[in-house]
Amino acid sequence: MKKGFILLSVLFIMLLAACSGGGEKTATKKEENEGKNIGAGGPTKVHIMSHFFSATPPSKDSPIKEETEKATNTKLEIDWVSANNYGDRFNVTLASGELPDLMLVPDPFSPVFRQAVDQGAFWDVSPYIDDYPNIKNGIEEIAWDLTKMNGANYVIPRPRPAEGETFFIIRQDWLDNVGMEVPTNTDELYEVMKAFKEKDPDKNGQDDTFGFIGEIGDENMGAMGNFEGIFTGVNGEWKEENGELTHTVFLPETRDALEYLANAYKDGLLAEDFASLQNSQAKDMFKAGNAGIINEKAGALQDYYEQIIQIEPELEFTDLLPITNINGFNPQGPGFAGGNAIPKSVPEEKMKEILAMIDRWMEDDVFILHKQGIEGVHHKVEGDEVVIDTEKMEKDAVGDFNQIVYVSDPYASSTKPTFPEDAQKLYEEIQDERAKTSVPNIGTGLYSEIGNTYLPEFRKKVQDLKTKIILGKEPITAWDDLVEKLKDDGDMKTLTEEINESYQTRES
């Protein structure tokens, strides 16, 4: 691994040296003209590398590509790489020094990309974004904040909804059957889970239900993570107090959450085999009517509804109710999924033209190509209705263009066009309420050198003990012992110092 990083470093030094004598690359007028076709007044040539998820990538003569080129005044050369091995291709491309003009960065916090940034290989776009309103306003502020590195933005985040993150979904019909209201705090939540266990919420006369269903991870709480969040008020591993970050392992509320879950398990409110469940198995159990609460995004509820009505035909879609918050807490998403970066080998003027391309691409009349394709090819208009040929859309891999430029529907995590109108309205209203109390994961993207080696084993150790405490195999005092040991752990102290340094740098 060390040899690999040394080689990568050498290649980057060679790349940067080739660009200039210790500074940015200065392209000749001829090179600039060839890149932008300034003299001919033609389109800007842009070489892009991105990934695809379809069976086959879009073709070189894709009509979507051609229409996008016309709208953005560009000539696109797109290297489509399978998402299955994009990470490897990304690393190889970085090491080669032959970088495209715009490249997808799947993980802006990976050591390899960080190293490239530290060596000056990519543009900081933050000084330019105000000139491109669609990029600035179409990407959540939290996404720009969380992807900062050394106080700068080296990627243009690929936008995703920040609100409507995975949280508790509860069966409203079960609440009605046991005569209870939607819980708003941890005590009420416990009583509801207890009623779902003991009061026959599905009215089948059998003792075959329990409160919550969800799996647990090897290195984290998995679907049960929100139980910690509603006690600690923290989304993620780090809590900020007076400008300082503390790991949640040291919070007394984390201990309270473990006691809460241990009691819930002892009382039969959780699945007996939760520790060995897979995510898909937990979902199947909820769909089968075994539990009344699950951890999920509201936007994913279509499949749940269609499965449940096979056994409970009277179920209304809105009986699958997203809980607004518990103890005033619900998690906020990061607002992005990876990002796009522009290498410093691209001259500044061309870099601006690439930003202009993305900005124009985000306009409704261009981005709609991703949604419905081209009239007469991918859809037809019948009266006021657009009828989409999904087979043709899939054949032309139209959706893969979302991997280059995406415009996020702010309610995409909470609702879908296929939902009934009353469900769409209700879920959007709940998301709006959630936005008032949602908590971001401030630890996203923070870097610690020692964390690369220390955190994986630390997380496994901590989670193993948490699971044993919930199962009743270890007493809660074992948690106290662990916390006391960690207070004197030199690696934990170094981790905390480095994470705080990274946090201060990002906030500056």
XYZ file of N, CA and C in Angstrom, residues 53 154 197 213 215:
15
model
N -25.241 2.696 -14.737
C -25.870 1.586 -14.024
C -26.692 0.689 -14.942
N -13.571 21.392 -3.803
C -12.887 20.795 -4.949
C -13.798 19.884 -5.763
N -47.009 -4.989 20.794
C -46.670 -6.358 21.198
C -47.840 -7.034 21.919
N -39.007 -3.401 13.885
C -38.193 -4.368 13.145
C -37.058 -3.633 12.441
N -32.523 -4.317 11.286
C -31.266 -5.038 11.448
C -30.240 -4.161 12.153
